[in-house]
Short mmCIF file of C-alpha atoms in Angstrom, two decimals:
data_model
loop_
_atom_site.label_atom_id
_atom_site.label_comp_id
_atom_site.label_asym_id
_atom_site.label_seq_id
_atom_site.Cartn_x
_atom_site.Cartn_y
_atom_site.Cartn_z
CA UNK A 1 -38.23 -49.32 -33.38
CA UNK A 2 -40.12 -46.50 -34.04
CA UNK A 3 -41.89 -43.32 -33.71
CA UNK A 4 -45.08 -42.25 -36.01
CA UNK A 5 -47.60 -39.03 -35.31
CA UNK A 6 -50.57 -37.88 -36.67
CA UNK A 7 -52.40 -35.13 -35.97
CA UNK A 8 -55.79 -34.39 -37.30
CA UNK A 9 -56.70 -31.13 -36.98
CA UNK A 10 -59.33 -28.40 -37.94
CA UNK A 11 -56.77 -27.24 -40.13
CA UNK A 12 -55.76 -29.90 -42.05
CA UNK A 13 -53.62 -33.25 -41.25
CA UNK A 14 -49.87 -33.51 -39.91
CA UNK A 15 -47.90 -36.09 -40.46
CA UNK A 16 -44.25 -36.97 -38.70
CA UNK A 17 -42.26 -40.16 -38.85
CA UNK A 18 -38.63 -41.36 -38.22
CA UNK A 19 -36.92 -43.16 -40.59
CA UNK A 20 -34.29 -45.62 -37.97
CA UNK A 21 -35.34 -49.80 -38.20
CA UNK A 22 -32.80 -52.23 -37.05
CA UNK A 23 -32.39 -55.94 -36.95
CA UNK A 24 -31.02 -56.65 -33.65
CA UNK A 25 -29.29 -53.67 -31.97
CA UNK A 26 -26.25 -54.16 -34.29
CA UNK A 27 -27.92 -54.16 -37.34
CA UNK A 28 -29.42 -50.51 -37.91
CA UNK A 29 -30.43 -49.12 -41.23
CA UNK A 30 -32.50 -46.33 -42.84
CA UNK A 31 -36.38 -46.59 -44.25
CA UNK A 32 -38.29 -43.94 -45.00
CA UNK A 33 -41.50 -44.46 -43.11
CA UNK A 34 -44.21 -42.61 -44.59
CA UNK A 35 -45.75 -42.73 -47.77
CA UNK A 36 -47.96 -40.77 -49.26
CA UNK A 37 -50.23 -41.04 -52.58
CA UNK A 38 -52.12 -38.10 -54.34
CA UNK A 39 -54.08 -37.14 -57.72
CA UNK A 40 -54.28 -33.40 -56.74
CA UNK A 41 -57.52 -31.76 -56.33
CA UNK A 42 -59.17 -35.54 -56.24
CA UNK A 43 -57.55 -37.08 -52.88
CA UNK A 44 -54.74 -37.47 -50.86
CA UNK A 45 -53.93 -40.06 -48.60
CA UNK A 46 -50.38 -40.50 -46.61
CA UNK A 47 -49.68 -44.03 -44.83
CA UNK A 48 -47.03 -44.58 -42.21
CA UNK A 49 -45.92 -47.64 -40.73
CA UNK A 50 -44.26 -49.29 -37.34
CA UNK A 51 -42.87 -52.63 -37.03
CA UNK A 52 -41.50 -55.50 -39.29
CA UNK A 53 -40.16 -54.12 -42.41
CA UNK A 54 -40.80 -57.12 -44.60
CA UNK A 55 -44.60 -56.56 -43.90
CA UNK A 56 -44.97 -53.03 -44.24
CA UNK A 57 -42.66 -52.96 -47.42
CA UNK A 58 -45.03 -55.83 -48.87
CA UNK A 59 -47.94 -54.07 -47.91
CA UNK A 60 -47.04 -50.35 -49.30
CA UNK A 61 -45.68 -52.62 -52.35
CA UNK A 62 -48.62 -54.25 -53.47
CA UNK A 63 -50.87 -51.13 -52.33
CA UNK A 64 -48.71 -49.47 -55.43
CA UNK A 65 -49.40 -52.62 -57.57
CA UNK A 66 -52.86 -52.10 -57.16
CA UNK A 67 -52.59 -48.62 -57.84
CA UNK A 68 -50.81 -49.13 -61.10
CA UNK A 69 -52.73 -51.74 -62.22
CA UNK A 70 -55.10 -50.14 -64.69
CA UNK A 71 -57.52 -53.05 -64.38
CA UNK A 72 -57.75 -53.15 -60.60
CA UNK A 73 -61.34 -52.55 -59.17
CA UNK A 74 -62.20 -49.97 -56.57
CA UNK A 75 -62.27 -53.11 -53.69
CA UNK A 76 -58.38 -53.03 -55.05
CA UNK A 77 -57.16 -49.73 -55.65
CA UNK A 78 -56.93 -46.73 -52.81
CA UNK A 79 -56.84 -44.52 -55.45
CA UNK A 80 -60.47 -45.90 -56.63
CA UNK A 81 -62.08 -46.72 -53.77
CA UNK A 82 -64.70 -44.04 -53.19
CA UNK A 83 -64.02 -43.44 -49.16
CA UNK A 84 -61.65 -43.04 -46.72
CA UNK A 85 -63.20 -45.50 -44.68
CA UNK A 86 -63.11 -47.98 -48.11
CA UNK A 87 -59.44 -46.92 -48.17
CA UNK A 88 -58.82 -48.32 -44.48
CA UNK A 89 -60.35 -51.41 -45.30
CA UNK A 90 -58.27 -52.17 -48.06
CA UNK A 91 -55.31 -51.04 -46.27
CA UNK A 92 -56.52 -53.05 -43.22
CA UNK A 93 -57.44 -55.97 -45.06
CA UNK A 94 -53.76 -56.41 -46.44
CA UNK A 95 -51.63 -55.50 -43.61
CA UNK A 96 -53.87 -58.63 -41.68
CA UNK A 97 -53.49 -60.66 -44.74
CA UNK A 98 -49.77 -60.10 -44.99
CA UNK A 99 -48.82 -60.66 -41.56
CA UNK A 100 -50.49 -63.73 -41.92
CA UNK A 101 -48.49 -64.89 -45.03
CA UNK A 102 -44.85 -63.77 -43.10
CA UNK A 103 -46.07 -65.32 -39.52
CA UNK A 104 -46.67 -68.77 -41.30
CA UNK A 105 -43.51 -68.64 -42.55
CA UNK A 106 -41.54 -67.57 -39.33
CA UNK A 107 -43.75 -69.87 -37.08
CA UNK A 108 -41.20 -72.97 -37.94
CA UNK A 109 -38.57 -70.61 -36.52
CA UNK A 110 -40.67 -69.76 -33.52
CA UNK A 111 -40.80 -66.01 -34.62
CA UNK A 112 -42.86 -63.53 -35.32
CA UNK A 113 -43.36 -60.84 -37.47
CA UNK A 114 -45.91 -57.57 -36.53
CA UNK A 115 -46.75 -54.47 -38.04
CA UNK A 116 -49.18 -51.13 -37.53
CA UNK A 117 -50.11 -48.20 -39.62
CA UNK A 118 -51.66 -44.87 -39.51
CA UNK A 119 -53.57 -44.27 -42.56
CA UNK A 120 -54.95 -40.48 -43.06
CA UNK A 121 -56.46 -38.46 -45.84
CA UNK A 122 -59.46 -36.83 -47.80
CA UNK A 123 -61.00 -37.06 -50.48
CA UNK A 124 -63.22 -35.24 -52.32
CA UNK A 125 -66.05 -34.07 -51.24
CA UNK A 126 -65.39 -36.28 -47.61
CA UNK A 127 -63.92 -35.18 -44.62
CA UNK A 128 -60.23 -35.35 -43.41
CA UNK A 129 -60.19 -39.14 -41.52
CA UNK A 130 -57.51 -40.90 -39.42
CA UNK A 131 -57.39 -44.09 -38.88
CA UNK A 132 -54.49 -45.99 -36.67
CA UNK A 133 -54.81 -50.03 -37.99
CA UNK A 134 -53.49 -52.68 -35.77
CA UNK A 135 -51.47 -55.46 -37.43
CA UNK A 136 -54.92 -58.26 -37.34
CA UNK A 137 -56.10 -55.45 -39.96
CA UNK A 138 -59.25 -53.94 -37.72
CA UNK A 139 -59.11 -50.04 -36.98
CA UNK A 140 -59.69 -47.03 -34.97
CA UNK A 141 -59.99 -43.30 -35.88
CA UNK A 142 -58.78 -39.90 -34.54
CA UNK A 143 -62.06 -37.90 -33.17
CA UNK A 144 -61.72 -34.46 -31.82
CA UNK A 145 -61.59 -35.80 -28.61
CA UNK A 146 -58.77 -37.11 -29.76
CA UNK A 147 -57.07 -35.42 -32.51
CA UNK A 148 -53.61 -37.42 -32.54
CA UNK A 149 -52.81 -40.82 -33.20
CA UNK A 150 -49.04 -42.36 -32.83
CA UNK A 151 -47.48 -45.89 -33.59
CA UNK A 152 -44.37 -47.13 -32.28
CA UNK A 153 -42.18 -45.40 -29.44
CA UNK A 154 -45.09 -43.95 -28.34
CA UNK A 155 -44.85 -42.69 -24.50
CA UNK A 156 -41.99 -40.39 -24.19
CA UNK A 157 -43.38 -37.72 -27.15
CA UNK A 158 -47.15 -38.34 -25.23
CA UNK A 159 -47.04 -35.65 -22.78
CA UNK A 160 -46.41 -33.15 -24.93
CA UNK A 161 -49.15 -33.43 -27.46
CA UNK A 162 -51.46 -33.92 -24.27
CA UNK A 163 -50.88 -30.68 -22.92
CA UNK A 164 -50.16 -28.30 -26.36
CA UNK A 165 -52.77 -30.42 -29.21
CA UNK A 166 -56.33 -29.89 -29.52
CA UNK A 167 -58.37 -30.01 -32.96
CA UNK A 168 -58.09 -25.90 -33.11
CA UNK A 169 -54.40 -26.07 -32.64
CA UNK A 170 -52.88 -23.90 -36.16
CA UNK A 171 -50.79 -25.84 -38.44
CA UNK A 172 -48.04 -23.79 -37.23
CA UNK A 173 -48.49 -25.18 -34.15
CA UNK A 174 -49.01 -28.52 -34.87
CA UNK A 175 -45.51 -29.06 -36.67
CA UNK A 176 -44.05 -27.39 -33.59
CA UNK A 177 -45.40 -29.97 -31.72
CA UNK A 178 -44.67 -32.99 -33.90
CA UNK A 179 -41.35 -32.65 -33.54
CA UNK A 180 -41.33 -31.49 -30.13
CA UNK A 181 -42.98 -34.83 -29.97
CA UNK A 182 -40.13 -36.10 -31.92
CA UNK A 183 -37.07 -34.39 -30.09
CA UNK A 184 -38.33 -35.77 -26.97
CA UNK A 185 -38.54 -39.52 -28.45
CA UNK A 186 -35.21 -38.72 -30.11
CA UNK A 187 -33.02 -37.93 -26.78
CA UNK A 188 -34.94 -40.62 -24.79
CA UNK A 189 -34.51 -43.79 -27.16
CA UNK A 190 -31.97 -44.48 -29.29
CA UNK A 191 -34.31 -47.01 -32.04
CA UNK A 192 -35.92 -43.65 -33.16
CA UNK A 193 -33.22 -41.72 -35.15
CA UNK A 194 -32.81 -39.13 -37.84
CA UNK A 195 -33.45 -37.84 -40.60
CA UNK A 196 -37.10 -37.29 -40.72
CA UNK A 197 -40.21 -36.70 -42.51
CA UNK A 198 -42.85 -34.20 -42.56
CA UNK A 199 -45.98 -34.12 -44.53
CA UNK A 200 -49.09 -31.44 -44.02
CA UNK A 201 -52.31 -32.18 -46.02
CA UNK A 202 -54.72 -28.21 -45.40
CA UNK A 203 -58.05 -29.20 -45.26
CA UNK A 204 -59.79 -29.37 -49.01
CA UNK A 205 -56.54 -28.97 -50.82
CA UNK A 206 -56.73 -32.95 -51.43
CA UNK A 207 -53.13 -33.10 -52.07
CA UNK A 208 -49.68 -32.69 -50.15
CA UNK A 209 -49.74 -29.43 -49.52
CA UNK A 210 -46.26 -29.58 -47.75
CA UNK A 211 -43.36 -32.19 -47.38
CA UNK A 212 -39.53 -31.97 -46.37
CA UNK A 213 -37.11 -34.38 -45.55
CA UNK A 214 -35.27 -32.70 -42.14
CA UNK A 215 -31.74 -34.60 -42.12
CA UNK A 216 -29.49 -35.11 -38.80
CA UNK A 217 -27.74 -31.54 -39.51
CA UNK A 218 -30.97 -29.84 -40.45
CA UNK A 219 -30.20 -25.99 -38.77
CA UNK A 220 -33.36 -24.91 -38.29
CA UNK A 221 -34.36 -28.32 -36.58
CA UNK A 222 -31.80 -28.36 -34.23
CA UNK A 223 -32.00 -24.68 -33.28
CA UNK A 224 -35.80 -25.81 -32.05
CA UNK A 225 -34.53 -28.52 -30.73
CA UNK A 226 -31.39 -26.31 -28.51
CA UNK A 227 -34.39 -23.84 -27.35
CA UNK A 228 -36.81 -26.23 -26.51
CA UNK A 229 -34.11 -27.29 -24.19
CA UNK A 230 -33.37 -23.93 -23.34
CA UNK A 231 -36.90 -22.88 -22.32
CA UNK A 232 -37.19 -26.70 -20.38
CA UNK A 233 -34.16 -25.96 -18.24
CA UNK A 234 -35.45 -22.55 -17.78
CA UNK A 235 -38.94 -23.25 -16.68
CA UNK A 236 -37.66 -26.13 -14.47
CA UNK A 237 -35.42 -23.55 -12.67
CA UNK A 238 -38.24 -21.06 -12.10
CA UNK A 239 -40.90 -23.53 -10.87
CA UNK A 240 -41.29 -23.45 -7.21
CA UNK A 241 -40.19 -25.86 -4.76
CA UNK A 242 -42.40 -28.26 -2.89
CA UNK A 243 -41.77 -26.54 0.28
CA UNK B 1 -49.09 -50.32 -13.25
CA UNK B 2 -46.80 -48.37 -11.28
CA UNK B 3 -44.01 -45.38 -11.55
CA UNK B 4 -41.24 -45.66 -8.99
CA UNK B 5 -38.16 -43.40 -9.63
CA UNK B 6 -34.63 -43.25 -7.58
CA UNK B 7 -32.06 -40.36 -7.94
CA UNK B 8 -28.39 -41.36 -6.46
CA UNK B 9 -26.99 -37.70 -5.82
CA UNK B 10 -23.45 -36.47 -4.51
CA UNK B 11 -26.05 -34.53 -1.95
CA UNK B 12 -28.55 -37.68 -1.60
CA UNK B 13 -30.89 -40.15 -2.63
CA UNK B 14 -34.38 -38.90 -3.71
CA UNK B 15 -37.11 -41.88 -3.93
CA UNK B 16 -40.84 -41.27 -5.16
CA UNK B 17 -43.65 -43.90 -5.84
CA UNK B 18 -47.28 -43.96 -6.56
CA UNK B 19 -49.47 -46.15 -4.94
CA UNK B 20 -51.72 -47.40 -7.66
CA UNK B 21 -52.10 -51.11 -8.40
CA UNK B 22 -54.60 -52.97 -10.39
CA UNK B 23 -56.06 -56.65 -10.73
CA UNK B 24 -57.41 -56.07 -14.17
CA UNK B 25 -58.77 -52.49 -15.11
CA UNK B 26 -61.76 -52.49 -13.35
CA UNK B 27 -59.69 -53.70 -9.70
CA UNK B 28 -58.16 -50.83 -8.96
CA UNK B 29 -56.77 -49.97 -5.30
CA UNK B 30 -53.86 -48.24 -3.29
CA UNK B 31 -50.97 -49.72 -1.83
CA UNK B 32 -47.50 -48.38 -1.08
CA UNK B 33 -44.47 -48.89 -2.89
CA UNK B 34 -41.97 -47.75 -0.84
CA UNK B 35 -40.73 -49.43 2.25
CA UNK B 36 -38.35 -47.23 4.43
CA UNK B 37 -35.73 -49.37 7.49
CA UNK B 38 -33.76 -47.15 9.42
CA UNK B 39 -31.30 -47.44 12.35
CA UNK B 40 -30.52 -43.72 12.55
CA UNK B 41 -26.47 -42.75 12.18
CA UNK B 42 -26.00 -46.18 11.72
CA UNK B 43 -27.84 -47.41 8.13
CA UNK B 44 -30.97 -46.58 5.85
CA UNK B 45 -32.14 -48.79 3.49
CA UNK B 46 -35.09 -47.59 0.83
CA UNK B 47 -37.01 -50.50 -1.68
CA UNK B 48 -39.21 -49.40 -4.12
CA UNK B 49 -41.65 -52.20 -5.85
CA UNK B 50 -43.12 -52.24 -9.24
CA UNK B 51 -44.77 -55.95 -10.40
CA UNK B 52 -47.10 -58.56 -9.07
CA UNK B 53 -48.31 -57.17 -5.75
CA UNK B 54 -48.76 -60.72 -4.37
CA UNK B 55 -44.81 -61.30 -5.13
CA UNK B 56 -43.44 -58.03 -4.12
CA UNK B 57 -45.60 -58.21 -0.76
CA UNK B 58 -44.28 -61.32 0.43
CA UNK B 59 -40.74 -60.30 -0.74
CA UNK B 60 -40.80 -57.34 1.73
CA UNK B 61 -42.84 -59.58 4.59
CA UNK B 62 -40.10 -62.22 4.75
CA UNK B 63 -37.16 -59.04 4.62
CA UNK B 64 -39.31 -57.82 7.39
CA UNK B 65 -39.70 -61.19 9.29
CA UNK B 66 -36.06 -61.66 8.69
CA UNK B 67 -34.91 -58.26 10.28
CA UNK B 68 -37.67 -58.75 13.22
CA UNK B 69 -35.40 -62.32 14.17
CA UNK B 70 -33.01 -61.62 17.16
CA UNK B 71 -31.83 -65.25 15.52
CA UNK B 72 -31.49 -64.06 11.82
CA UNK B 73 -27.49 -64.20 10.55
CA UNK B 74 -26.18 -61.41 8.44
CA UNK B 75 -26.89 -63.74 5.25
CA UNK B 76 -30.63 -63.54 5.72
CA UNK B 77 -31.44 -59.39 7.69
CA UNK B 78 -30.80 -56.86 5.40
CA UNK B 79 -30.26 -54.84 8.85
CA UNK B 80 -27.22 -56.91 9.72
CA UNK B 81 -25.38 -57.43 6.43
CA UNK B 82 -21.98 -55.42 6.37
CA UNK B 83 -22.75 -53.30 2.88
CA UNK B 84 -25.04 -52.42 0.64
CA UNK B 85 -23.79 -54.96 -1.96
CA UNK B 86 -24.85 -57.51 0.64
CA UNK B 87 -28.47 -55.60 0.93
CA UNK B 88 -28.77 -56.28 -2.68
CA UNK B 89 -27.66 -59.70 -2.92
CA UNK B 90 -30.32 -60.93 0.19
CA UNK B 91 -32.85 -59.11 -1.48
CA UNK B 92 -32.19 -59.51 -5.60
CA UNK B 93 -32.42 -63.68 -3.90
CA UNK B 94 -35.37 -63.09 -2.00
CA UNK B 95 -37.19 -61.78 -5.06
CA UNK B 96 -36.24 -64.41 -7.43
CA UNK B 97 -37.00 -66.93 -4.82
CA UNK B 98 -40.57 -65.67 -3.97
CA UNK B 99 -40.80 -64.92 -7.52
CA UNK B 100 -40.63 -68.54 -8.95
CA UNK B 101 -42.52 -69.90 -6.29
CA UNK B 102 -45.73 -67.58 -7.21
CA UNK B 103 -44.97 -69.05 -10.47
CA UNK B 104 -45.01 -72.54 -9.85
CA UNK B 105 -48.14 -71.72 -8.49
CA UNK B 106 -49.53 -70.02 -11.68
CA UNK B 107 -48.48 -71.81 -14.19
CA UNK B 108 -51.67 -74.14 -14.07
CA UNK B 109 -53.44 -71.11 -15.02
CA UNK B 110 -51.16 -70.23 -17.68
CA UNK B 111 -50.24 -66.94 -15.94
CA UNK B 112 -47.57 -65.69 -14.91
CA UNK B 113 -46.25 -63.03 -12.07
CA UNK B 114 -42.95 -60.91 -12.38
CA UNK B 115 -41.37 -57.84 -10.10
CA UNK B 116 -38.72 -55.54 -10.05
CA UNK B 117 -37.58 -53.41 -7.39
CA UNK B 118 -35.34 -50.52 -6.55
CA UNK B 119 -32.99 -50.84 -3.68
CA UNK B 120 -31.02 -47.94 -2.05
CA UNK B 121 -29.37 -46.73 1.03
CA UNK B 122 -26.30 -46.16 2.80
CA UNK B 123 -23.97 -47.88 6.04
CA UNK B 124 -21.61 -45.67 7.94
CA UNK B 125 -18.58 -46.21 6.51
CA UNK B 126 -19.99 -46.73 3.32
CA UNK B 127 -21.71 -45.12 0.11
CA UNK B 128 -24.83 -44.15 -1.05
CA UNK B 129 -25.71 -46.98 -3.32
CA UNK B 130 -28.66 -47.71 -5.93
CA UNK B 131 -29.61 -51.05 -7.37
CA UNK B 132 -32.50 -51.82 -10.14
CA UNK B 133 -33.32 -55.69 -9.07
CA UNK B 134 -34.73 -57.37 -11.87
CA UNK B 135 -37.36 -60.26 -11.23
CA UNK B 136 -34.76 -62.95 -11.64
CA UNK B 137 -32.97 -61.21 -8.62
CA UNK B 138 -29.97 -60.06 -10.58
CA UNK B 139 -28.95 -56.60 -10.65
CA UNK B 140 -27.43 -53.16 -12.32
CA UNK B 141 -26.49 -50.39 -10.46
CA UNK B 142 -26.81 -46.43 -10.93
CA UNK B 143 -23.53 -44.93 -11.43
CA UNK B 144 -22.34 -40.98 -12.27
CA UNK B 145 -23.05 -41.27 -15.80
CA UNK B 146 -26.72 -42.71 -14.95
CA UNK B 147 -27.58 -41.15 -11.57
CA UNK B 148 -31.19 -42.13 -11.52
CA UNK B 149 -33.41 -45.69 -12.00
CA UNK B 150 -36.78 -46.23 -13.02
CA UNK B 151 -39.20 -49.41 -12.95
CA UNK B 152 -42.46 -49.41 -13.95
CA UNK B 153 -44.22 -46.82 -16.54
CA UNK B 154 -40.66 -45.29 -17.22
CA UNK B 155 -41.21 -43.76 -20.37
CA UNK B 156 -43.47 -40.63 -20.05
CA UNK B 157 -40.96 -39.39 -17.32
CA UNK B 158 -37.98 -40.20 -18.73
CA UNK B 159 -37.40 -36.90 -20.87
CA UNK B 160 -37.02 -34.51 -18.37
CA UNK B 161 -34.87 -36.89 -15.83
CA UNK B 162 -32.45 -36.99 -18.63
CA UNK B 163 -33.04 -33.33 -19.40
CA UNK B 164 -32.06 -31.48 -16.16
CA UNK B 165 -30.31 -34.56 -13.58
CA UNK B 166 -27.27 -34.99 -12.90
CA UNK B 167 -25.29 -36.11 -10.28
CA UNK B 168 -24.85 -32.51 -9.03
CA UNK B 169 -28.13 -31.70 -8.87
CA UNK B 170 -29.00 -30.37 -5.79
CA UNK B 171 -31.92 -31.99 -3.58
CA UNK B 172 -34.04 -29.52 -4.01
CA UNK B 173 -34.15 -29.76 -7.48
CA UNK B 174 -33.76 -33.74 -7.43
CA UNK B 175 -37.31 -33.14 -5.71
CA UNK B 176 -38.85 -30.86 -8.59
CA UNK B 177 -37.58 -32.93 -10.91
CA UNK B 178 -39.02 -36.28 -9.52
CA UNK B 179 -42.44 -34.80 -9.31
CA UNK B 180 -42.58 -33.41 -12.67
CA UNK B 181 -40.91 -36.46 -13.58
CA UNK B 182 -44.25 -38.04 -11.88
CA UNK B 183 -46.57 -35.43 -13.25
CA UNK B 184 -46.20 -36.20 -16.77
CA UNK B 185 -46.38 -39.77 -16.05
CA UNK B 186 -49.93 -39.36 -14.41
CA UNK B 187 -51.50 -37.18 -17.43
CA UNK B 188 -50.68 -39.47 -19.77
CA UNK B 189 -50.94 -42.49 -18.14
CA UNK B 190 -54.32 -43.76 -16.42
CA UNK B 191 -52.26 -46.95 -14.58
CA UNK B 192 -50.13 -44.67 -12.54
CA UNK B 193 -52.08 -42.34 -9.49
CA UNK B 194 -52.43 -40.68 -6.56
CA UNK B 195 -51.24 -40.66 -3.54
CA UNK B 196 -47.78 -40.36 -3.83
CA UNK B 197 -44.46 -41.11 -1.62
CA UNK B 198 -41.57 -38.96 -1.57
CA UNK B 199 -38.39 -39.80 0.64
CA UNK B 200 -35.10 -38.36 0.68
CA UNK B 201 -32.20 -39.88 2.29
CA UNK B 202 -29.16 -37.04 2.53
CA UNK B 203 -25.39 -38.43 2.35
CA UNK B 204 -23.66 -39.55 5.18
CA UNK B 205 -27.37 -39.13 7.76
CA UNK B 206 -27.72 -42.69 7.86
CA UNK B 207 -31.54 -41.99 7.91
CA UNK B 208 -35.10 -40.95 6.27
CA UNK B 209 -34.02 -37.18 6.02
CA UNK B 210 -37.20 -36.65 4.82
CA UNK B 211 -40.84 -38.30 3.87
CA UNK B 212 -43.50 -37.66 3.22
CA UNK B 213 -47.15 -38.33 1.10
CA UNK B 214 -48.80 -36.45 -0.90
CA UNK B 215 -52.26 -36.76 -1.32
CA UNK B 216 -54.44 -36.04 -4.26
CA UNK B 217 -55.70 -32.85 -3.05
CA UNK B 218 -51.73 -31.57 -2.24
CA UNK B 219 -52.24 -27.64 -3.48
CA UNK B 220 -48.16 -27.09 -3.30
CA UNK B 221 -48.02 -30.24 -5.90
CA UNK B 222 -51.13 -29.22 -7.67
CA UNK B 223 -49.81 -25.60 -7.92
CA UNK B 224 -46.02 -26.86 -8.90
CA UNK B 225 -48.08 -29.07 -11.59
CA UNK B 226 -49.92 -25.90 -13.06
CA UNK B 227 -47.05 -23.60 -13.22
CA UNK B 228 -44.95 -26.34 -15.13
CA UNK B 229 -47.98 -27.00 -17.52
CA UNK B 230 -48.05 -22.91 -17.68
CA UNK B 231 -44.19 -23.02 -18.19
CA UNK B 232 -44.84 -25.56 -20.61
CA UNK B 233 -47.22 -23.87 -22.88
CA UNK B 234 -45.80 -20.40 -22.55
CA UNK B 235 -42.45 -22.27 -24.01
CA UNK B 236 -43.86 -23.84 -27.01
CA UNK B 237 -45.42 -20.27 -27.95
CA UNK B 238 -42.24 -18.88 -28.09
CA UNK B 239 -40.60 -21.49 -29.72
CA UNK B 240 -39.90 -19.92 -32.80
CA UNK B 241 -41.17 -22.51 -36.08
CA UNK B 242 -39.04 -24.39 -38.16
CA UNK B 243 -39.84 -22.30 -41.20
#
């Protein structure tokens, strides 16, 4: 499995992902999860992905193709296209078409193959969009009402974003809370694992303004981690009883 | 949808349950989930239902009808059977029995109808046991290393079972824990509500210890739910950042 955030935010966008996929539960490996493309000062756009890894590494592939390809058109290329919404429905419009291609081929086996994506950026001269693109290809975006969007092992990092994320939430803040998010996800289920990665777009800086890698001994990460377990066991021994 | 959770303690067994089921998302009613037999000093037997209200109600109707029978043997009253192994194994049958006959019945339509249920209690003479009955009517059982079971919406409570229980914990805190185990679960998750029932069963009583509901309007669950989203947020603030 596993676990993909987004939060889009006054500030600017961040983006969190794990990296664990497996093939059966005795088959685990190591993808990175996110992806991000830029021409700096033009547009930025990061993609991350959930599900079968032989359609989301077909899809990010021939989004690159497309990319490179200096003849492709701006119905091709998400680096041409002139919107973020023209961007989703090229990205939307090959996720569908590649699940397609894999299901035909696993339907004789009586499998199937799924996938999902967040897709963010800005370009400019647009706003900051997020859009969350189920595997059929069609698409819904982050509003301030809703400034987070996740794919994958969704539920146990949930309650935390609902009670610490709104669009004001600082930057700061916001990686705090992605992995928060994360470290929650991380103890609950083992199909999200280590390392991770972390990508912050500020608002009209149309590039990746920040990105690490934060590996399974990363200090700082699990000295977060260690309090945020600290200050849970804490608060849970100061609340009140029922009675 | 439904969030039933079970704690097997060295002190006791806590059980809580909401009460919301749904037909579809715009059916939405009340009904209990927790079913409570008792012959004080003697034994105490808790289920807990998550699934197809039309299986789980007849499962607990015909335990009920069975227990009711001056004529029933100890193979069919969960009231007469020696041990709490025995409990299981009448009701894990029961439920796979009334579960496949529900499906007969549906699979005209194409649907189909599934349960689970948790099963707990103690005989004199005996331990505290706790069973997860899957629809099938086979079982697994909470041990030391696992001291609690979940069915239903499991995953937005899971984090801070597996933060702060153990099998030491004492009830009191087995009770906190429970409800904000429950109180996450209900912020983030629409399918899961109010009223709620709470019943603890303390080792060696051989009886409801305790029970009660608690209604929407509760103000000591309302105010235990504000000081732990207080906690909460006064936690991540001090959090220091990863940078």
């Amino acid at each position: 499995m596993t676990y993909c955030v987004g939060l889009l935010l006054d500030a600017g966008i961040v983006l969190l992902s794990d990296t664990r996929t497996n093939a059966g539960l005795d088959n685990i490996s190591s993808y990175r999860k996110m992806f991000t493309f830029e021409e700096p000062g033009e547009r930025v756009i990061g993609i991350m992905t959930a599900g079968s890894l032989s359609v989301t590494q077909t899809v990010i592939a021939r989004l690159t193709d497309a990319i490179e390809d200096p003849d492709a058109d701006p119905t091709r290329s998400i680096m041409k296209v002139p919107t973020m919404l023209g961007v989703a429905e090229i990205v939307g419009n090959m996720l569908g078409e590649v699940r397609r291609e894999v299901a035909t081929k696993l339907d004789r086996m009586s499998q199937t193959a799924s996938a999902s994506m967040i897709l963010t950026g800005q370009r400019k001269g647009g706003p900051m969009r997020m859009f969350l693109i189920y595997p059929e290809g069609n698409f819904i975006e982050a509003t301030r009402d809703t400034p987070y969007l996740q794919i994958g092992e969704h539920k146990y990092g949930k309650p935390i974003l609902d009670r610490v994320v709104t669009s004001e939430t600082s930057l700061a803040d916001a990686k705090k809370a992605v992995l928060l998010s994360m470290d929650s996800t991380l103890r609950s289920n083992l199909s999200v694992g280590m390392p991770l990665d972390l990508a912050v777009m500020r608002e009209g800086e149309f590039r990746i303004s920040e990105q690490r890698r934060i590996e399974d001994n990363d200090p700082a990460f699990a000295r977060m981690s260690e309090d945020w377990s600290n200050a849970l066991r804490t608060s849970f021994s100061q609340i009140e009883a029922l009675d």
